PDB file of C-alpha atoms in Angstrom:
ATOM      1  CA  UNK A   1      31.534  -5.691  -0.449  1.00 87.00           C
ATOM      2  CA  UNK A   2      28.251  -3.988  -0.354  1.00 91.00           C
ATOM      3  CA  UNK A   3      25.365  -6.249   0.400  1.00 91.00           C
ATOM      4  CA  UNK A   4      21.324  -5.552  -0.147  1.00 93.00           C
ATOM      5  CA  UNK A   5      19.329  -4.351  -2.481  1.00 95.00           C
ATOM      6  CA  UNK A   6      19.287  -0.721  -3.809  1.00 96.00           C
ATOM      7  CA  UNK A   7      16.427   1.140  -5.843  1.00 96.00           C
ATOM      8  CA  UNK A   8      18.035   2.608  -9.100  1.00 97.00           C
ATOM      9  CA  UNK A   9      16.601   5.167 -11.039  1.00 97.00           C
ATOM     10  CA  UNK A  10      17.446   3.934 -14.437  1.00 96.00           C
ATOM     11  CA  UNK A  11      17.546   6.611 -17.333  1.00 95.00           C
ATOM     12  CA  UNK A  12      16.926   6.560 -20.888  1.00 93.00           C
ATOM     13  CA  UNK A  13      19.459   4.847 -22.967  1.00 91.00           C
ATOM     14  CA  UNK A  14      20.463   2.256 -20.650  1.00 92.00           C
ATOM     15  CA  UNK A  15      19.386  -1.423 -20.729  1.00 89.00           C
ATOM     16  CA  UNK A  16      19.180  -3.044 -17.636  1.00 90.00           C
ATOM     17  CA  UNK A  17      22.206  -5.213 -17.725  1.00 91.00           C
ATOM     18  CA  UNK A  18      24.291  -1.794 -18.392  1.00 94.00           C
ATOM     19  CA  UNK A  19      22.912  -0.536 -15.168  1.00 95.00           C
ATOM     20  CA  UNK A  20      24.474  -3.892 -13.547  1.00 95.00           C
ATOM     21  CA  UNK A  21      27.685  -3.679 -15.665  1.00 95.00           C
ATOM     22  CA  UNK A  22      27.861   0.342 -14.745  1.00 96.00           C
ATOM     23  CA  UNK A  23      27.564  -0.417 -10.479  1.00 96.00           C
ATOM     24  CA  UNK A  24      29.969  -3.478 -11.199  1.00 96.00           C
ATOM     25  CA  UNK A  25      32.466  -0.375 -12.153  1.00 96.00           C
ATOM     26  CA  UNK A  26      31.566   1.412  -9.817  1.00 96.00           C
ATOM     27  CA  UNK A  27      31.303  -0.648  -6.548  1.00 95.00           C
ATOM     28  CA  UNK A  28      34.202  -2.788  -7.918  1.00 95.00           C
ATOM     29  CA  UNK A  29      32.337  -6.088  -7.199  1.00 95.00           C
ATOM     30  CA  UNK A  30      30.898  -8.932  -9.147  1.00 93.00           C
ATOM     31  CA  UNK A  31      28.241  -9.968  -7.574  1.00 93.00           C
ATOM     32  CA  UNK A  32      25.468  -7.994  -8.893  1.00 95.00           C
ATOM     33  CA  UNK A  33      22.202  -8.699 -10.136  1.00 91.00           C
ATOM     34  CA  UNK A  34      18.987  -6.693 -11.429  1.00 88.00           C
ATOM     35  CA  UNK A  35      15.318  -7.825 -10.627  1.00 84.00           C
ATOM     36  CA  UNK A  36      13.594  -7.894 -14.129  1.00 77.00           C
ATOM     37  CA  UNK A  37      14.098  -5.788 -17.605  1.00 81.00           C
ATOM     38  CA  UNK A  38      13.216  -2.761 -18.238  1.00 86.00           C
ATOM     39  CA  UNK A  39      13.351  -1.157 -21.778  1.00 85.00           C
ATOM     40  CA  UNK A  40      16.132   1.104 -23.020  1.00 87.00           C
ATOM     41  CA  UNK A  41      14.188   3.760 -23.724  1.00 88.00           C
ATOM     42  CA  UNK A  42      12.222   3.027 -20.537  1.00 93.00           C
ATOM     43  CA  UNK A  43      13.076   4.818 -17.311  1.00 96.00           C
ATOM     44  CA  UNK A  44      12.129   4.839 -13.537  1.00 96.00           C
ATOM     45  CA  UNK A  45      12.436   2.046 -10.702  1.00 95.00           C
ATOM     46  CA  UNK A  46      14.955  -0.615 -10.903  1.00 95.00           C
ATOM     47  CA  UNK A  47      15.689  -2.593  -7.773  1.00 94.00           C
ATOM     48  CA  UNK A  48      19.014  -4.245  -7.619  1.00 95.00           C
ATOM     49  CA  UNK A  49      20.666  -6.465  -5.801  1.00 94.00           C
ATOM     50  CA  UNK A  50      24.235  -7.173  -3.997  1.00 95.00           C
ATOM     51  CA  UNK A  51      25.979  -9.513  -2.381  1.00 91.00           C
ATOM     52  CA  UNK A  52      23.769 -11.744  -0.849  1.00 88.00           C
ATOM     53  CA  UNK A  53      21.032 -10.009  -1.883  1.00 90.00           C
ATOM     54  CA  UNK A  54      21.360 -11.025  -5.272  1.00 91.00           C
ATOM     55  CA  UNK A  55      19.336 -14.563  -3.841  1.00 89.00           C
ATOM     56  CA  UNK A  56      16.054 -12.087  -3.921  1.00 86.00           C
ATOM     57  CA  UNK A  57      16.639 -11.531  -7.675  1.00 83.00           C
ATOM     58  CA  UNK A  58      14.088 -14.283  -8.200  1.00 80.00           C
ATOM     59  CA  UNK A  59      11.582 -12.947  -5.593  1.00 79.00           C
ATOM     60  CA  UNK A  60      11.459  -9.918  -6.379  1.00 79.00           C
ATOM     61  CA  UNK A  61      10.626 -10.187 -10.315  1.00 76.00           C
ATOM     62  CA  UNK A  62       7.526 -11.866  -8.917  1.00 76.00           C
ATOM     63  CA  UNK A  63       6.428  -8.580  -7.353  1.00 81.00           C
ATOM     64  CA  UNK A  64       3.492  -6.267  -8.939  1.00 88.00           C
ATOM     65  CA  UNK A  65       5.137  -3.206 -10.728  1.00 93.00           C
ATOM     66  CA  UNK A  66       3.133   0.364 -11.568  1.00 96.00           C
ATOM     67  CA  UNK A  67       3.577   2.963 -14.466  1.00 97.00           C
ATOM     68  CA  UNK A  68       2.932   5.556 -15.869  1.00 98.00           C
ATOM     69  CA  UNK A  69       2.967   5.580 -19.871  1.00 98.00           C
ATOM     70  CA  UNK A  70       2.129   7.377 -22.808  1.00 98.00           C
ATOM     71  CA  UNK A  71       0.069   6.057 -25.531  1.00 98.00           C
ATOM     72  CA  UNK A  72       0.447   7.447 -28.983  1.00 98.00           C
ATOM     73  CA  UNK A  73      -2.888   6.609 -31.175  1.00 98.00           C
ATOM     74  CA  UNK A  74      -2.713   6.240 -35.273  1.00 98.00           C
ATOM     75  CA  UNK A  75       0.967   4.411 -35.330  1.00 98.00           C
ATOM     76  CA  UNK A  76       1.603   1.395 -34.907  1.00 96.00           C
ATOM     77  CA  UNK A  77       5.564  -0.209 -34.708  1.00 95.00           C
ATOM     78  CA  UNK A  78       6.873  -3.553 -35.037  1.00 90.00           C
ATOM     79  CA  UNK A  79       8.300  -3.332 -31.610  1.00 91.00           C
ATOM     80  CA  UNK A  80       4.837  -1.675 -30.165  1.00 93.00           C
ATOM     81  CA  UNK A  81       6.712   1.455 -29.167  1.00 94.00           C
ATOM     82  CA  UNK A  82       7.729   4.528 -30.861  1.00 95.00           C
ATOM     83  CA  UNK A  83      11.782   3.154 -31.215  1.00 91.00           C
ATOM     84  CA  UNK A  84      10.115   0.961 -33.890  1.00 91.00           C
ATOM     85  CA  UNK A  85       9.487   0.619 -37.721  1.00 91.00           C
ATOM     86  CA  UNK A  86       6.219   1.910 -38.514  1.00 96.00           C
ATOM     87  CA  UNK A  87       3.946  -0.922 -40.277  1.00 94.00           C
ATOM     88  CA  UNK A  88       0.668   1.578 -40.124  1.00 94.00           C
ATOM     89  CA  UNK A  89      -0.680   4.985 -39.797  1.00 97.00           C
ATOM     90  CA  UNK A  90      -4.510   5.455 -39.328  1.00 97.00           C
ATOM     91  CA  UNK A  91      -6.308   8.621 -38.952  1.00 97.00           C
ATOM     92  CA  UNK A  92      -7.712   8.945 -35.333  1.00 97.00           C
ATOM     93  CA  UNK A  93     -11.107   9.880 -35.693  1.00 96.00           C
ATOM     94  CA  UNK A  94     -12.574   8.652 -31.794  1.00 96.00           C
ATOM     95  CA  UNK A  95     -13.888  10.573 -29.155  1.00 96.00           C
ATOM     96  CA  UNK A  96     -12.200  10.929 -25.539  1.00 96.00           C
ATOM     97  CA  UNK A  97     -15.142   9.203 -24.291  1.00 97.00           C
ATOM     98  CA  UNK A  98     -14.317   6.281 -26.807  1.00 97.00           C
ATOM     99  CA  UNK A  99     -10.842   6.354 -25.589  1.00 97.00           C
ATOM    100  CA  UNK A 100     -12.010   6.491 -21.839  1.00 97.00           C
ATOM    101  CA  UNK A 101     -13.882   3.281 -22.427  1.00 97.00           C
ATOM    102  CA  UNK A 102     -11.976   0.850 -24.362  1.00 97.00           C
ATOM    103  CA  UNK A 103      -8.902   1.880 -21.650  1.00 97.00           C
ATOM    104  CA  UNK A 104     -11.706   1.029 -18.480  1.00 96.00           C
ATOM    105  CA  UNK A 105     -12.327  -1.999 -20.385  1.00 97.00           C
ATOM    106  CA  UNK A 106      -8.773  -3.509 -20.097  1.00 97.00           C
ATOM    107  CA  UNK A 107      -9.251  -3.920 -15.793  1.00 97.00           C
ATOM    108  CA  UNK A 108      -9.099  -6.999 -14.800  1.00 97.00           C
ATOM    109  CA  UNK A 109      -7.966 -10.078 -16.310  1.00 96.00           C
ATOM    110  CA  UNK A 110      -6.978 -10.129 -20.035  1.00 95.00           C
ATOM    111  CA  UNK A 111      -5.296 -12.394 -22.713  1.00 96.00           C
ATOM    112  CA  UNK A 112      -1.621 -10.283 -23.618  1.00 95.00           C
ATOM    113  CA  UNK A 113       0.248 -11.974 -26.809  1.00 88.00           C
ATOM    114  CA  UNK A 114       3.986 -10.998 -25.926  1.00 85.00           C
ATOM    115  CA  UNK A 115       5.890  -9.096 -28.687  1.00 81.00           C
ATOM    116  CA  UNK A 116       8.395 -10.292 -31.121  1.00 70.00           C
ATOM    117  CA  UNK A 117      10.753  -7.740 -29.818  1.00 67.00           C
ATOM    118  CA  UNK A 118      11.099  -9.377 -26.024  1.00 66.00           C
ATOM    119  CA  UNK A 119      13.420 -11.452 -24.347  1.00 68.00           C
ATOM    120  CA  UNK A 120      10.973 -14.245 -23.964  1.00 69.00           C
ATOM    121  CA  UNK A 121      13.120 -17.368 -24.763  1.00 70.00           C
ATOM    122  CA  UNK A 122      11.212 -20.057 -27.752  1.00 71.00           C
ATOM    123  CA  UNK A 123      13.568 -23.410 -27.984  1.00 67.00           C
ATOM    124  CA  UNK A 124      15.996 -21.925 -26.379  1.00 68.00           C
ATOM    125  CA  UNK A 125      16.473 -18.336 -28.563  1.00 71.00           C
ATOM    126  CA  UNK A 126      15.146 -15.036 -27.390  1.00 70.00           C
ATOM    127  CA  UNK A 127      12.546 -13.764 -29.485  1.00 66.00           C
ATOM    128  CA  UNK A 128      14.406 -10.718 -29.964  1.00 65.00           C
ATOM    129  CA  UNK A 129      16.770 -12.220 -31.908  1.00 66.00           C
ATOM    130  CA  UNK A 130      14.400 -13.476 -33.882  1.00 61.00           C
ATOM    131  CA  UNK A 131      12.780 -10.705 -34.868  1.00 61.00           C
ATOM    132  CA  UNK A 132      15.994  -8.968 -35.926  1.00 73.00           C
ATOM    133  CA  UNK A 133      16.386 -11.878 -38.405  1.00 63.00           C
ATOM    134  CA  UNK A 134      13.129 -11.106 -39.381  1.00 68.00           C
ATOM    135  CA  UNK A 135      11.233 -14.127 -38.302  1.00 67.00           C
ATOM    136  CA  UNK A 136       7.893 -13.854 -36.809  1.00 71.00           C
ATOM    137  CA  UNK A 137       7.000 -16.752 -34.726  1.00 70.00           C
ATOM    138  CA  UNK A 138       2.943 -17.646 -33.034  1.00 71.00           C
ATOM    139  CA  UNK A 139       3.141 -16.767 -29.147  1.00 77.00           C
ATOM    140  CA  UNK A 140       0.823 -18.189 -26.866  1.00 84.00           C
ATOM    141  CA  UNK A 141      -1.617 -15.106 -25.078  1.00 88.00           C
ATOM    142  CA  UNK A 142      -0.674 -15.029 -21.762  1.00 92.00           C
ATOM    143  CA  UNK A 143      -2.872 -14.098 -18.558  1.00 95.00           C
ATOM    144  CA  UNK A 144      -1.761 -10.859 -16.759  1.00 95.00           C
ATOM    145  CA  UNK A 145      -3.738  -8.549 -14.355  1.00 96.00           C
ATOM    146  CA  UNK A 146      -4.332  -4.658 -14.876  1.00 97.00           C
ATOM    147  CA  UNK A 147      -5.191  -4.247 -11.038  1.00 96.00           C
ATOM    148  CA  UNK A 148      -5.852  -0.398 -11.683  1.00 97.00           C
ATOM    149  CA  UNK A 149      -5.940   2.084 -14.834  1.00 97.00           C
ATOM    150  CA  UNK A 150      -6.255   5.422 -14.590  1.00 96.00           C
ATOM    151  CA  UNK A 151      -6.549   8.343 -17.493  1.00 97.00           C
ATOM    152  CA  UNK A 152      -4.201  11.338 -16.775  1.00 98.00           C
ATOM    153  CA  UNK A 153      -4.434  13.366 -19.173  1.00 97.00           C
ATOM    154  CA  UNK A 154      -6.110  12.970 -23.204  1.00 97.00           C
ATOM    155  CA  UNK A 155      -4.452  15.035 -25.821  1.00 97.00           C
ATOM    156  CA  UNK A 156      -5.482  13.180 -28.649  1.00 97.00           C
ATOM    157  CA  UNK A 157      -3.613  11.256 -30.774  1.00 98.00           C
ATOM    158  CA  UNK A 158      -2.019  10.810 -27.086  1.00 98.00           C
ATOM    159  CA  UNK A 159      -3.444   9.927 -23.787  1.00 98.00           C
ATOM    160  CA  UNK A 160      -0.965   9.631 -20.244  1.00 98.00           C
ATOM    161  CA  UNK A 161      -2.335   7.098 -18.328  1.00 98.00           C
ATOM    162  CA  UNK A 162      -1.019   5.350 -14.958  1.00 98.00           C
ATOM    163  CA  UNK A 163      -1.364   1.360 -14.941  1.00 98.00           C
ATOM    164  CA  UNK A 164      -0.552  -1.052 -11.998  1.00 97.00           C
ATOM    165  CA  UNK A 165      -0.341  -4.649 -13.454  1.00 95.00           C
ATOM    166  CA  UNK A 166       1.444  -8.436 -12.517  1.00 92.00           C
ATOM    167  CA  UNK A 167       4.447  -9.448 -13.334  1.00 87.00           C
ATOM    168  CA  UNK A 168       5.238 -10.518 -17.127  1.00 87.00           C
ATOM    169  CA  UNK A 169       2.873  -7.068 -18.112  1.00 93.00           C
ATOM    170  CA  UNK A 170       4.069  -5.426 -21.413  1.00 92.00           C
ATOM    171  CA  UNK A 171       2.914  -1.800 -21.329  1.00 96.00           C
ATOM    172  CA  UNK A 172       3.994  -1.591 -24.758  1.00 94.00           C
ATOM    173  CA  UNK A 173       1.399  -4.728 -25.830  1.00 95.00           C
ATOM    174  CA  UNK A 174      -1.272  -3.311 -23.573  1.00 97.00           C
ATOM    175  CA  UNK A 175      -0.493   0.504 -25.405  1.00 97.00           C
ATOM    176  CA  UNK A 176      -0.635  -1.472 -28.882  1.00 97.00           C
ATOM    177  CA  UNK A 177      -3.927  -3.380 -27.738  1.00 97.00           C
ATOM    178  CA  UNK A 178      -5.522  -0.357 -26.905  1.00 98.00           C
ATOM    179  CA  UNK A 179      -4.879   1.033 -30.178  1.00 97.00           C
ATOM    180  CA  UNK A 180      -6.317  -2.021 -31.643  1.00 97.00           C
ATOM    181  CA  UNK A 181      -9.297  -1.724 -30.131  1.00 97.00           C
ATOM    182  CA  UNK A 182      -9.966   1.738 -30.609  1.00 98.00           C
ATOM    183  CA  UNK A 183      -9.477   0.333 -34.678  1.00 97.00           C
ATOM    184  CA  UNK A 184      -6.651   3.188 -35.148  1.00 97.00           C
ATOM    185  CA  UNK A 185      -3.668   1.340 -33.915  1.00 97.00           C
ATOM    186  CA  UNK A 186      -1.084   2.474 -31.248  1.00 97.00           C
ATOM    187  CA  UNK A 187       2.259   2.230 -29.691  1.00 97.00           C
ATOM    188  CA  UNK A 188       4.033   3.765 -26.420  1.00 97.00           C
ATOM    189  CA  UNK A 189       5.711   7.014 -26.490  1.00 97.00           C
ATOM    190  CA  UNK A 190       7.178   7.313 -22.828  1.00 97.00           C
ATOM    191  CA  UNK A 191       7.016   4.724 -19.809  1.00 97.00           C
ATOM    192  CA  UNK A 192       8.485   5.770 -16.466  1.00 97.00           C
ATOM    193  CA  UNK A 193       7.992   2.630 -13.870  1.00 97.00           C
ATOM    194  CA  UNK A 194       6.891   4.143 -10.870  1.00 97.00           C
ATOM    195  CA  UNK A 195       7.103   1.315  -8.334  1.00 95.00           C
ATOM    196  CA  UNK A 196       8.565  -1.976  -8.458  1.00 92.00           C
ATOM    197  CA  UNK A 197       6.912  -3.991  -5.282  1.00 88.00           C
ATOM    198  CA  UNK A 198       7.971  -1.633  -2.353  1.00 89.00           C
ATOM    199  CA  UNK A 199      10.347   0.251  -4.487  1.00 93.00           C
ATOM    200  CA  UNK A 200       8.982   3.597  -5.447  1.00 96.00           C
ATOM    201  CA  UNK A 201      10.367   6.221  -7.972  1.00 97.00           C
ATOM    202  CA  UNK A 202      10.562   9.059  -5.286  1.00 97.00           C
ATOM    203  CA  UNK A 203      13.204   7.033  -3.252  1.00 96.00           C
ATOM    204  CA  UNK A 204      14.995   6.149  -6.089  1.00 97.00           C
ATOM    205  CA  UNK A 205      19.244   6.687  -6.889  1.00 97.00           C
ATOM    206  CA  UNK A 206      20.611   7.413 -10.013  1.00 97.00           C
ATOM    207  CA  UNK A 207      23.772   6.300 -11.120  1.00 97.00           C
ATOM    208  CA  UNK A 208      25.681   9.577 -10.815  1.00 96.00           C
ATOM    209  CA  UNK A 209      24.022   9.567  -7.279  1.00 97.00           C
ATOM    210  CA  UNK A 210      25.196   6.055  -6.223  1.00 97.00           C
ATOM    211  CA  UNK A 211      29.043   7.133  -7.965  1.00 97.00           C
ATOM    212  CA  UNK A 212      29.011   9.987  -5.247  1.00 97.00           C
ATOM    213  CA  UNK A 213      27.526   8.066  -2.363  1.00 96.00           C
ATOM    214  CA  UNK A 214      29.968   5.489  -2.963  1.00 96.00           C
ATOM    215  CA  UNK A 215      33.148   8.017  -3.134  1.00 96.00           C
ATOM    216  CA  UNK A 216      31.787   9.938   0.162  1.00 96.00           C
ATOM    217  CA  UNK A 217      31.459   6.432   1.807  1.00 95.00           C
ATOM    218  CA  UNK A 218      27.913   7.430   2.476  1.00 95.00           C
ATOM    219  CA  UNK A 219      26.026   4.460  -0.098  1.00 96.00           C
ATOM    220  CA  UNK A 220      25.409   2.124   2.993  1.00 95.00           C
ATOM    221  CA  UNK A 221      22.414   4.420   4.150  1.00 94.00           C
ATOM    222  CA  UNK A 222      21.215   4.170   0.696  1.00 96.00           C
ATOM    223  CA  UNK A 223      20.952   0.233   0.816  1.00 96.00           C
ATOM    224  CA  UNK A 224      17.983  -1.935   2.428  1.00 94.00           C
ATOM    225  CA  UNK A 225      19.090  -5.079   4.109  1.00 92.00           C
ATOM    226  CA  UNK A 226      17.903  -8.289   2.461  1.00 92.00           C
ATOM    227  CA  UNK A 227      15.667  -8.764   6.046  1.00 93.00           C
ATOM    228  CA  UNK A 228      14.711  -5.213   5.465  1.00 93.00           C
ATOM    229  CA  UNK A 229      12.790  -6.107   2.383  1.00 91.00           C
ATOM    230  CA  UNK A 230      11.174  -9.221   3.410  1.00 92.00           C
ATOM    231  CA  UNK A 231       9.775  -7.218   6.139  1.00 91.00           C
ATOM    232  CA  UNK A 232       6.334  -8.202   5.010  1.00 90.00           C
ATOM    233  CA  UNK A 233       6.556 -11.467   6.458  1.00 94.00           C
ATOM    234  CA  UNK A 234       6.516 -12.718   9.824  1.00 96.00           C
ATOM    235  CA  UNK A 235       9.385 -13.633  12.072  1.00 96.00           C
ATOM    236  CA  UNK A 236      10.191 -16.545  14.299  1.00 96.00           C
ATOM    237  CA  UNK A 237      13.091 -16.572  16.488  1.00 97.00           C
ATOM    238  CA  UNK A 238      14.332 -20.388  17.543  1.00 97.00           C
ATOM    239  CA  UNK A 239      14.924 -21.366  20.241  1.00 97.00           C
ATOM    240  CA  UNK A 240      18.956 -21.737  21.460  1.00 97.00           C
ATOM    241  CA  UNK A 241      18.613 -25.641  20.438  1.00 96.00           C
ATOM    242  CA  UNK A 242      17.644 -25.297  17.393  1.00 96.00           C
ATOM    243  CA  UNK A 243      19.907 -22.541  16.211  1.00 97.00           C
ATOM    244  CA  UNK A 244      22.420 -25.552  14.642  1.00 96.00           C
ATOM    245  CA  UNK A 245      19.512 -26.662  12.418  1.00 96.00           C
ATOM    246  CA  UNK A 246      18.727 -23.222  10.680  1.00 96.00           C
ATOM    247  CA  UNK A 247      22.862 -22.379  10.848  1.00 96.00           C
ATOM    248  CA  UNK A 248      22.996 -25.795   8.650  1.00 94.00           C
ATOM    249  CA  UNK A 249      19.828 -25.089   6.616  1.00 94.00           C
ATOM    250  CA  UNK A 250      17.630 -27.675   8.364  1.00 96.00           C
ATOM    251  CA  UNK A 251      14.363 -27.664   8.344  1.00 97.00           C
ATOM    252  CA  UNK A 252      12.533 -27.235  12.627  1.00 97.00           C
ATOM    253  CA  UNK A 253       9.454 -27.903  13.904  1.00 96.00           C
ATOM    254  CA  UNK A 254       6.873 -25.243  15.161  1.00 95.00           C
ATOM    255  CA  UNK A 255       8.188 -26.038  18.780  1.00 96.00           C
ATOM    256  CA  UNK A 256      11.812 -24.925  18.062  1.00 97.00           C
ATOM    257  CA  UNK A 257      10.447 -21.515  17.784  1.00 95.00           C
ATOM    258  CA  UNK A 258      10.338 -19.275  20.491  1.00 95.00           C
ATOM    259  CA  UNK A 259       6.631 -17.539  19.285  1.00 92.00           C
ATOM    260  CA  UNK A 260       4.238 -19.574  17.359  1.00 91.00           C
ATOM    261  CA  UNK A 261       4.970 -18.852  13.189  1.00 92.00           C
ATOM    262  CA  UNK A 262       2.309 -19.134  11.060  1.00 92.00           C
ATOM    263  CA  UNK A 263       2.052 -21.861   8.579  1.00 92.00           C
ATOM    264  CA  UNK A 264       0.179 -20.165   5.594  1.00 94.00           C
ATOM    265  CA  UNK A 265       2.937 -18.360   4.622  1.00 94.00           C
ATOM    266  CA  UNK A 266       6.690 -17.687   4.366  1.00 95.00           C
ATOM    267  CA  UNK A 267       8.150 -16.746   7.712  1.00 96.00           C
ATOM    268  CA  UNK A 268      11.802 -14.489   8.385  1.00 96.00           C
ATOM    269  CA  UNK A 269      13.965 -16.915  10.784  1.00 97.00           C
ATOM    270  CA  UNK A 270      16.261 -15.730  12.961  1.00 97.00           C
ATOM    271  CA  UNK A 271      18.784 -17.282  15.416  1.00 96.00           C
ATOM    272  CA  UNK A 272      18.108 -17.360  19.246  1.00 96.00           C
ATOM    273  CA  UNK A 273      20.525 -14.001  19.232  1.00 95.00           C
ATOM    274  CA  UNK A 274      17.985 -12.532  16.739  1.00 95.00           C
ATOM    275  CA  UNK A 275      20.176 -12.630  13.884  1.00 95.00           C
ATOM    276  CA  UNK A 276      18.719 -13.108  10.854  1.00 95.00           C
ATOM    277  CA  UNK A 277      19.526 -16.400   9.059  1.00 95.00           C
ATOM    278  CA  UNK A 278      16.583 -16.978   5.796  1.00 94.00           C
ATOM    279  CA  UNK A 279      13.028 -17.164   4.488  1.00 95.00           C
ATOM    280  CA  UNK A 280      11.549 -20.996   5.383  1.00 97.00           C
ATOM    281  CA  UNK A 281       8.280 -22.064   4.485  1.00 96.00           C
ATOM    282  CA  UNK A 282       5.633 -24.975   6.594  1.00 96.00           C
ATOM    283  CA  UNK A 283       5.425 -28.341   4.845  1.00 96.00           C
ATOM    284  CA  UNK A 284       2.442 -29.767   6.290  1.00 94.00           C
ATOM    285  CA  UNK A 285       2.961 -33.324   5.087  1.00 95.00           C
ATOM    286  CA  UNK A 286       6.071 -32.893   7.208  1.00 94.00           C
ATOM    287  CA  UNK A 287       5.158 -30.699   9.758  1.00 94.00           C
ATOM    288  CA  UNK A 288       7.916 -29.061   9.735  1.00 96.00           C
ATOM    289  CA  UNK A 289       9.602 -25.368   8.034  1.00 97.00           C
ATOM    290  CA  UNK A 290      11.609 -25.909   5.656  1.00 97.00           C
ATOM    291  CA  UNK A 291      14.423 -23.222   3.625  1.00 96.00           C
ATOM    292  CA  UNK A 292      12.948 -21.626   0.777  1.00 93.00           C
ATOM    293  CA  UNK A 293      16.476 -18.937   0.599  1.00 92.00           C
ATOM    294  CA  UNK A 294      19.588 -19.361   2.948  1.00 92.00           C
ATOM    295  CA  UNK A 295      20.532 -15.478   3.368  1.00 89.00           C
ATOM    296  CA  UNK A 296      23.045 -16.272   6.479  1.00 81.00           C
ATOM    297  CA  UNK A 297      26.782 -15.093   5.702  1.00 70.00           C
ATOM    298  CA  UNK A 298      29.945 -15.856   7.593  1.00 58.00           C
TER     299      UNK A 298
END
């Protein structure tokens, strides 16, 4: 059984649970798991997970994503991208420099209402399904972060622009709020996701790639280790004694490690052999680590 996390280049057509259901076929094991949605008609960077790796599912939605979209001005859809019914069509009479702006303006912090057409869950149904029954219910804005926005290219009614954002960022509300703003509506034509945390487009696999790997026996090279991607955190090796505390899940105190860890932040543990065991966390009311993920197999 493979274990890890690979980055899949997911195509057009496919949602992300048929990307799981597809590597379930074809790596014949269960235990599978993607790290976050991304649209059907959406392609680029999905990282997924195996075997034990599928305990970083959670962790990894959490990470900051990047893409690159295409905004279609003077239409505007129900589902805020071009897949949609069209509610509106409004001549598109502004300038680039209009269109330059009101995209700057969006840096930062800002207010995002999610769309009908998402898998948000409201008293326990997806909103998704709601929408197909033709309900439309109030969402509460939520706070994201456009860490960077950059223009590409304006060939009005369209404009190609590359966004980096936080997690829980629709790039088909931001396309649709753009539109708004400019007063001529808009929805998304094309999103690629470019990176997903440290997952980037250029080293992703596509299915047909990861088939072939697999059949060569070559698809190990292709997989990061779970330590591998924690790499961005520290490590601290115990000491001999205290190796029956992390094998059990126990939480140690900074003198069980052989180096001092830091206590701001999650730390990589390892057994006095240097094997890698899970990702612990400093309680200072205990003063003491404590497991945050349990990554050690048998």
């Amino acid at each position: 059984m493979y274990s890890g996390i690979i980055n899949v280049y997911k195509e057009k057509g496919y949602t992300s649970h048929d990307v799981v259901a597809k590597l379930r076929g074809i790596l014949k094991q269960k235990k599978i798991g993607h790290t976050g949605t991304l649209d059907p008609q959406a392609e680029g960077v999905l990282p997924v997970c195996l075997g034990a790796g599928t305990k970083l599912c959670e962790l990894l939605t959490d990470k900051d994503k990047e893409y690159e979209a295409l905004l279609l001005l003077g239409v505007s859809t129900d589902t805020q991208d071009i897949t949609g019914t069209v509610q509106k069509r409004l001549p598109v009479t502004v300038s680039e420099e209009e269109v330059l702006q009101v995209i700057g303006s969006f840096v930062g912090e800002y207010e995002q209402i999610p769309p009908m057409y998402s898998a948000i869950k409201i008293d326990g149904k997806k909103l998704y399904e709601l929408a197909r029954e033709g309900k439309e219910i109030e969402r509460k804005a939520r706070t994201v972060s456009i860490v960077t926005l950059s223009v590409l290219s304006v060939e009005l009614p369209r404009v190609r622009f590359r966004v980096a954002c936080s997690k829980g960022t629709y790039i088909r509300t931001l396309c649709h709020d753009i539109g708004e703003k400019l007063g001529c509506g808009g929805c998304m034509e094309e999103l690629v996701r470019t990176r997903a945390g440290s997952f980037r487009l250029e080293e992703a696999f596509t299915l047909g790639e990861i088939e072939k790997k697999h059949e060569e026996k070559k698809l190990m090279s292709s997989i990061l280790s779970v330590e591998e991607v924690l790499s961005e955190y520290p490590v601290c090796e115990v000491k001999p004694h205290a190796d029956r505390l992390i094998y059990n899940g126990n939480p140690f105190e900074q003198a069980d490690c052989a180096n001092q860890a830091p206590t701001d932040i999650p730390i990589r543990v390892r057994d006095s052999g240097g094997r890698f065991v899970g990702l612990y966390a400093y309680r200072a009311e205990k003063r003491a680590f404590y497991p945050l993920k349990m990554f050690l197999e048998s």
